[in-house]
Tab-separated table of C-alpha atoms in Angstrom:
chain	number	residue	atom	x	y	z
A	1	MET	CA	12.334	6.318	-70.090
A	2	GLY	CA	13.223	3.188	-68.027
A	3	THR	CA	16.314	2.832	-66.023
A	4	CYS	CA	19.345	1.732	-68.310
A	5	GLY	CA	22.697	0.351	-67.305
A	6	ILE	CA	25.793	1.843	-68.726
A	7	VAL	CA	28.718	-0.235	-70.441
A	8	LEU	CA	31.887	1.677	-69.785
A	9	LEU	CA	34.646	0.631	-72.416
A	10	THR	CA	38.027	1.597	-70.980
A	11	LYS	CA	40.264	-0.016	-73.439
A	12	PRO	CA	39.386	-0.452	-77.225
A	13	SER	CA	39.573	-3.802	-78.770
A	14	PRO	CA	41.814	-4.086	-81.823
A	15	LYS	CA	38.837	-5.001	-84.161
A	16	PRO	CA	34.984	-5.030	-83.969
A	17	TRP	CA	33.407	-7.903	-81.976
A	18	PRO	CA	31.942	-10.325	-84.502
A	19	LEU	CA	28.154	-10.935	-84.546
A	20	ARG	CA	28.355	-14.486	-84.368
A	21	THR	CA	30.994	-16.851	-83.223
A	22	SER	CA	30.523	-19.107	-86.380
A	23	SER	CA	31.537	-16.081	-88.570
A	24	ARG	CA	35.094	-16.131	-87.263
A	25	ARG	CA	37.493	-17.980	-89.461
A	26	THR	CA	40.919	-19.406	-89.004
A	27	LEU	CA	43.576	-18.112	-91.360
A	28	PRO	CA	45.236	-20.729	-93.333
A	29	ARG	CA	48.991	-21.156	-93.062
A	30	ILE	CA	50.783	-19.325	-95.993
A	31	ARG	CA	53.889	-20.674	-97.725
A	32	CYS	CA	56.031	-17.990	-99.380
A	33	CYS	CA	58.564	-19.186	-101.818
A	34	SER	CA	61.488	-17.382	-103.543
A	35	ALA	CA	64.390	-18.324	-105.556
A	36	SER	CA	66.665	-18.265	-102.487
A	37	SER	CA	64.546	-19.334	-99.687
A	38	THR	CA	61.356	-20.967	-98.706
A	39	SER	CA	59.469	-19.987	-95.383
A	40	GLU	CA	56.200	-20.724	-93.626
A	41	LEU	CA	54.204	-17.871	-92.167
A	42	SER	CA	51.580	-18.444	-89.459
A	43	PRO	CA	48.718	-15.968	-88.814
A	44	ASP	CA	50.582	-14.095	-86.176
A	45	LYS	CA	53.664	-13.687	-88.496
A	46	LEU	CA	51.785	-12.339	-91.644
A	47	PRO	CA	53.693	-9.601	-93.668
A	48	THR	CA	53.033	-6.041	-92.728
A	49	SER	CA	53.147	-5.122	-96.504
A	50	ILE	CA	51.964	-6.926	-99.606
A	51	ASP	CA	54.154	-7.373	-102.755
A	52	LEU	CA	51.876	-5.663	-105.364
A	53	SER	CA	54.079	-6.935	-108.099
A	54	VAL	CA	52.704	-10.447	-107.241
A	55	THR	CA	49.179	-9.664	-106.513
A	56	GLY	CA	48.546	-7.121	-109.228
A	57	GLY	CA	46.828	-4.934	-106.683
A	58	ALA	CA	46.616	-1.140	-106.982
A	59	TYR	CA	49.755	0.751	-106.022
A	60	ASP	CA	47.952	3.073	-103.812
A	61	PHE	CA	44.684	4.813	-103.315
A	62	SER	CA	45.349	8.194	-101.748
A	63	LYS	CA	44.164	10.113	-104.707
A	64	ALA	CA	41.874	8.827	-107.393
A	65	THR	CA	38.879	10.543	-109.128
A	66	THR	CA	36.383	13.238	-108.102
A	67	SER	CA	35.227	13.039	-104.579
A	68	LEU	CA	31.643	12.277	-104.041
A	69	THR	CA	31.392	13.839	-100.710
A	70	ASN	CA	33.399	17.137	-101.346
A	71	GLU	CA	34.651	16.528	-97.787
A	72	LEU	CA	36.731	14.138	-95.868
A	73	ILE	CA	35.039	10.965	-94.478
A	74	SER	CA	36.027	9.443	-91.157
A	75	SER	CA	37.726	6.312	-92.650
A	76	PRO	CA	38.039	4.304	-95.797
A	77	LYS	CA	34.922	2.687	-96.811
A	78	LYS	CA	33.885	-0.579	-98.637
A	79	VAL	CA	30.379	-0.593	-100.220
A	80	THR	CA	28.736	-3.765	-101.623
A	81	LEU	CA	25.803	-3.005	-103.832
A	82	LEU	CA	23.239	-5.685	-104.645
A	83	ARG	CA	20.208	-5.947	-107.036
A	84	HIS	CA	17.019	-7.328	-105.467
A	85	GLY	CA	15.969	-10.926	-106.691
A	86	LEU	CA	13.737	-11.598	-109.498
A	87	SER	CA	10.270	-9.843	-109.257
A	88	THR	CA	6.784	-10.733	-110.573
A	89	TRP	CA	7.088	-7.848	-113.125
A	90	ASN	CA	10.639	-9.015	-114.160
A	91	SER	CA	9.111	-12.288	-114.904
A	92	GLU	CA	6.289	-10.576	-116.807
A	93	SER	CA	8.654	-8.380	-118.709
A	94	ARG	CA	6.720	-5.242	-117.298
A	95	ILE	CA	8.293	-1.873	-116.834
A	96	GLN	CA	8.680	-1.519	-112.962
A	97	GLY	CA	10.084	1.961	-112.371
A	98	SER	CA	9.204	3.202	-108.762
A	99	SER	CA	5.877	1.147	-108.587
A	100	ASP	CA	5.511	-0.765	-105.363
A	101	LEU	CA	3.188	-3.305	-106.948
A	102	SER	CA	5.850	-5.842	-107.951
A	103	VAL	CA	6.998	-8.334	-105.415
A	104	LEU	CA	9.671	-11.063	-105.286
A	105	THR	CA	8.628	-14.542	-106.835
A	106	GLU	CA	9.521	-17.661	-105.282
A	107	VAL	CA	12.610	-17.781	-107.543
A	108	GLY	CA	13.447	-14.318	-106.125
A	109	GLU	CA	13.117	-15.378	-102.799
A	110	GLU	CA	15.577	-18.258	-103.387
A	111	GLN	CA	17.987	-15.886	-105.231
A	112	ALA	CA	17.837	-13.515	-102.084
A	113	LYS	CA	18.674	-16.502	-99.881
A	114	ARG	CA	21.435	-17.514	-102.097
A	115	CYS	CA	22.626	-13.996	-101.753
A	116	LYS	CA	22.390	-14.220	-97.893
A	117	LYS	CA	24.669	-17.565	-98.057
A	118	ALA	CA	27.218	-15.873	-100.309
A	119	LEU	CA	27.701	-13.034	-98.083
A	120	GLU	CA	27.644	-14.743	-94.729
A	121	ASN	CA	31.458	-14.455	-94.190
A	122	ILE	CA	31.345	-10.713	-94.604
A	123	TYR	CA	30.973	-8.386	-91.795
A	124	PHE	CA	28.804	-5.331	-92.556
A	125	ASP	CA	28.318	-2.404	-90.256
A	126	GLN	CA	25.115	-1.398	-91.728
A	127	CYS	CA	22.575	-2.256	-94.596
A	128	PHE	CA	20.865	0.488	-96.601
A	129	ALA	CA	17.912	-0.416	-98.773
A	130	SER	CA	15.259	0.853	-101.043
A	131	PRO	CA	11.902	0.795	-99.276
A	132	ILE	CA	10.169	-0.500	-102.288
A	133	SER	CA	8.883	-3.970	-101.740
A	134	ARG	CA	11.073	-6.175	-104.111
A	135	ALA	CA	14.246	-4.613	-102.524
A	136	LYS	CA	12.815	-4.384	-99.106
A	137	GLN	CA	12.214	-8.088	-99.232
A	138	THR	CA	15.458	-8.997	-100.744
A	139	ALA	CA	17.188	-7.024	-97.818
A	140	GLU	CA	15.135	-8.596	-95.095
A	141	ILE	CA	16.123	-12.048	-96.234
A	142	ILE	CA	19.728	-11.210	-96.485
A	143	TRP	CA	19.824	-9.212	-93.289
A	144	GLN	CA	18.156	-11.794	-91.128
A	145	TRP	CA	20.160	-12.600	-87.858
A	146	ARG	CA	22.208	-9.482	-88.318
A	147	GLU	CA	22.086	-7.222	-85.231
A	148	ASN	CA	21.660	-3.820	-86.605
A	149	PRO	CA	18.491	-2.546	-87.970
A	150	LEU	CA	17.987	-2.079	-91.664
A	151	VAL	CA	18.095	1.497	-92.828
A	152	TYR	CA	15.617	2.418	-95.727
A	153	LEU	CA	16.661	5.359	-97.870
A	154	ASP	CA	14.231	7.091	-100.136
A	155	SER	CA	17.149	7.998	-102.477
A	156	LEU	CA	17.599	4.242	-103.174
A	157	LYS	CA	14.086	4.144	-104.745
A	158	GLU	CA	14.035	3.179	-108.504
A	159	ILE	CA	13.510	5.692	-111.399
A	160	SER	CA	10.040	7.089	-111.933
A	161	LEU	CA	8.589	6.110	-115.195
A	162	TYR	CA	5.284	7.607	-114.575
A	163	HIS	CA	2.674	6.120	-117.040
A	164	LEU	CA	4.820	3.545	-118.415
A	165	GLU	CA	4.949	1.821	-115.139
A	166	GLY	CA	3.088	-1.563	-115.022
A	167	MET	CA	3.008	-1.770	-119.076
A	168	LYS	CA	4.696	-4.825	-120.713
A	169	ASN	CA	7.335	-3.569	-122.756
A	170	VAL	CA	5.961	-4.798	-125.963
A	171	ASP	CA	2.722	-2.862	-125.329
A	172	ALA	CA	4.611	0.374	-124.276
A	173	MET	CA	6.662	-0.043	-127.524
A	174	GLN	CA	3.230	0.050	-129.550
A	175	ILE	CA	1.253	2.651	-127.554
A	176	TYR	CA	3.966	5.313	-126.923
A	177	PRO	CA	6.487	4.431	-129.707
A	178	LYS	CA	8.377	7.694	-129.525
A	179	GLU	CA	8.800	7.896	-125.710
A	180	TYR	CA	9.662	4.379	-125.347
A	181	THR	CA	12.385	4.482	-128.150
A	182	ILE	CA	13.971	7.462	-126.595
A	183	TRP	CA	14.000	5.644	-123.170
A	184	ARG	CA	15.582	2.795	-124.650
A	185	GLU	CA	18.068	4.467	-127.186
A	186	ASP	CA	18.882	8.045	-125.697
A	187	PRO	CA	17.913	7.809	-121.871
A	188	ALA	CA	19.680	10.779	-120.960
A	189	ASN	CA	17.100	12.945	-123.194
A	190	PHE	CA	14.085	10.951	-122.084
A	191	LEU	CA	11.427	13.369	-121.396
A	192	MET	CA	8.079	12.458	-119.448
A	193	ASN	CA	5.752	14.660	-117.492
A	194	GLY	CA	8.087	17.763	-117.841
A	195	ARG	CA	10.934	15.756	-116.158
A	196	TYR	CA	14.128	14.008	-117.355
A	197	PRO	CA	13.759	10.765	-115.173
A	198	VAL	CA	17.492	9.674	-115.896
A	199	ARG	CA	18.892	13.021	-115.160
A	200	ASP	CA	16.842	13.171	-111.808
A	201	LEU	CA	18.398	9.608	-111.109
A	202	TRP	CA	21.873	10.869	-111.426
A	203	LYS	CA	21.075	13.626	-108.907
A	204	ALA	CA	19.434	11.110	-106.536
A	205	ALA	CA	22.583	8.896	-106.813
A	206	LYS	CA	25.039	11.652	-106.041
A	207	ASP	CA	22.741	12.532	-102.972
A	208	CYS	CA	22.695	8.921	-102.087
A	209	TRP	CA	26.346	8.322	-102.080
A	210	LYS	CA	26.878	11.366	-99.714
A	211	GLU	CA	24.168	10.352	-97.351
A	212	MET	CA	25.666	6.790	-96.972
A	213	LEU	CA	29.429	7.723	-96.775
A	214	LEU	CA	28.769	10.341	-94.237
A	215	SER	CA	26.003	8.750	-92.326
A	216	PRO	CA	26.939	7.584	-88.762
A	217	VAL	CA	25.899	3.984	-87.824
A	218	ARG	CA	23.717	3.289	-84.650
A	219	PHE	CA	25.024	-0.031	-83.077
A	220	LEU	CA	23.899	-1.822	-80.021
A	221	CYS	CA	26.714	-2.034	-77.400
A	222	SER	CA	28.895	-4.375	-79.219
A	223	CYS	CA	31.674	-2.298	-80.845
A	224	TYR	CA	34.751	-0.449	-79.851
A	225	PHE	CA	34.456	2.843	-81.916
A	226	VAL	CA	32.595	4.976	-79.521
A	227	SER	CA	32.183	8.648	-80.492
A	228	GLN	CA	28.692	9.305	-78.691
A	229	LEU	CA	26.432	7.193	-76.235
A	230	MET	CA	22.625	7.302	-77.210
A	231	PHE	CA	19.594	5.866	-75.199
A	232	SER	CA	16.606	4.885	-77.301
A	233	SER	CA	13.785	2.861	-76.238
A	234	ASN	CA	15.603	1.617	-73.161
A	235	LYS	CA	18.569	0.349	-75.243
A	236	ILE	CA	22.072	1.554	-75.343
A	237	TYR	CA	23.240	2.362	-78.727
A	238	LEU	CA	26.791	3.406	-79.959
A	239	ILE	CA	27.228	6.188	-82.642
A	240	ILE	CA	30.032	5.137	-84.685
A	241	GLN	CA	31.579	5.679	-88.241
A	242	GLY	CA	30.961	2.450	-90.088
A	243	GLU	CA	33.407	1.073	-92.609
A	244	SER	CA	31.609	-1.704	-94.609
A	245	PHE	CA	28.016	-1.262	-96.038
A	246	LEU	CA	25.701	-3.327	-97.765
A	247	VAL	CA	23.223	-1.674	-100.168
A	248	VAL	CA	20.086	-3.415	-101.551
A	249	THR	CA	18.251	-1.590	-104.496
A	250	HIS	CA	17.213	-1.621	-108.037
A	251	LYS	CA	18.929	-1.907	-111.477
A	252	SER	CA	18.453	1.646	-112.648
A	253	ILE	CA	19.563	3.308	-109.625
A	254	LEU	CA	22.520	0.921	-109.331
A	255	ARG	CA	23.548	1.998	-112.750
A	256	ALA	CA	23.400	5.503	-111.604
A	257	LEU	CA	25.209	4.674	-108.524
A	258	THR	CA	28.102	2.790	-110.445
A	259	CYS	CA	28.281	5.610	-113.078
A	260	THR	CA	28.475	8.545	-110.695
A	261	ALA	CA	31.095	6.813	-108.843
A	262	LEU	CA	33.093	6.215	-111.883
A	263	GLY	CA	32.505	9.982	-112.976
A	264	LEU	CA	30.242	8.855	-116.003
A	265	GLY	CA	27.288	11.169	-117.137
A	266	PRO	CA	23.612	9.897	-117.781
A	267	GLU	CA	24.358	9.385	-121.355
A	268	ARG	CA	26.322	6.179	-120.318
A	269	PHE	CA	23.031	4.789	-118.575
A	270	ARG	CA	22.969	1.797	-120.621
A	271	SER	CA	26.766	1.097	-120.649
A	272	ILE	CA	26.162	-1.093	-117.426
A	273	ASP	CA	23.929	-4.100	-116.840
A	274	ILE	CA	23.375	-5.611	-113.348
A	275	ASN	CA	21.561	-8.969	-112.990
A	276	ASN	CA	19.062	-9.867	-110.237
A	277	GLY	CA	21.158	-10.765	-107.375
A	278	GLY	CA	24.106	-9.103	-109.026
A	279	ILE	CA	26.874	-7.678	-106.524
A	280	CYS	CA	29.093	-4.515	-107.188
A	281	VAL	CA	31.691	-3.593	-104.898
A	282	PHE	CA	33.521	-0.167	-104.449
A	283	ASN	CA	36.173	1.063	-102.277
A	284	PHE	CA	36.355	4.741	-101.049
A	285	ASN	CA	39.273	6.636	-99.564
A	286	VAL	CA	38.980	9.246	-97.198
A	287	ARG	CA	38.583	11.910	-99.822
A	288	GLY	CA	35.431	10.087	-100.723
A	289	GLU	CA	36.930	8.897	-104.144
A	290	ALA	CA	35.774	5.648	-105.520
A	291	MET	CA	37.487	2.514	-106.833
A	292	LEU	CA	35.676	-0.144	-108.534
A	293	GLU	CA	36.667	-3.588	-107.156
A	294	ALA	CA	33.969	-5.664	-108.690
A	295	LEU	CA	31.005	-5.432	-111.014
A	296	ASN	CA	27.880	-7.672	-111.359
A	297	MET	CA	29.333	-10.649	-109.638
A	298	THR	CA	26.798	-13.442	-110.037
A	299	ALA	CA	28.937	-16.639	-109.289
A	300	HIS	CA	26.633	-17.311	-106.209
A	301	MET	CA	23.637	-17.273	-108.328
A	302	TYR	CA	24.615	-20.328	-110.246
A	303	SER	CA	26.705	-22.309	-107.494
A	304	ASP	CA	27.240	-22.295	-103.775
A	305	HIS	CA	29.983	-19.749	-103.963
A	306	VAL	CA	30.535	-17.925	-100.711
A	307	TYR	CA	32.653	-14.914	-100.887
A	308	PRO	CA	35.530	-14.368	-98.418
A	309	GLY	CA	35.351	-12.035	-95.455
């Protein structure tokens, strides 16, 4: 190992240092009106609390549903889930499953670029992605120019559909009518090769949530939360607990992640649909309990919409 300099942080900053100067935005001046008075607030005089009767926001989020971690996490988290762009097998109406033979089309690459633009104002501590090509390509496009490395998780891989993978839906319906019908109409009881793929997917989703929510994040020396200093390949990394994650993966595992976070079983598999490039957002309290903030947002796919940071 070569010689490394050590950065000594003696006083924590009030917030993480931004990745790019261009990502910093000036807060607008806010005019607050009431029946008796009118006042103007500048960014340094913003209210310390929000009137929830005006915003319609949740009253609190100290105890919600079932914990996905079964233990306390370091801090509240925001997790943004995103489905990959249009793939070759999407466009051909083929069953993809866990196959790695389907890749992004030109349209899919453009969709990924739209997602990148739409999320440019949002700071993410980490990006987790499926290692399967169509999701990996999407993540690489979106994460370009961000400082921290992508993290690929096998638990984010798509559902395994065995010998149905690669078949066009119309052919699978004709060749395997019984299996295909159960897959489409009763997925929780879909049995193939001695396995229940959707039930397996639910277990994978629960394991994935726990892995992501409890996982420390490796940072190059540009953050103030220092819990451990680690040297790797002559670089200095900080080990911190991240608070905002991006997750890029596939439709079926996204359905499972969404349903498990909401306490829904595998029989609700087809209750949720997520489009190519669709975005879902969850907030987690320190108990690892989830609150759904947004489901299948697609405004950015049809316009130049950019989500606020």
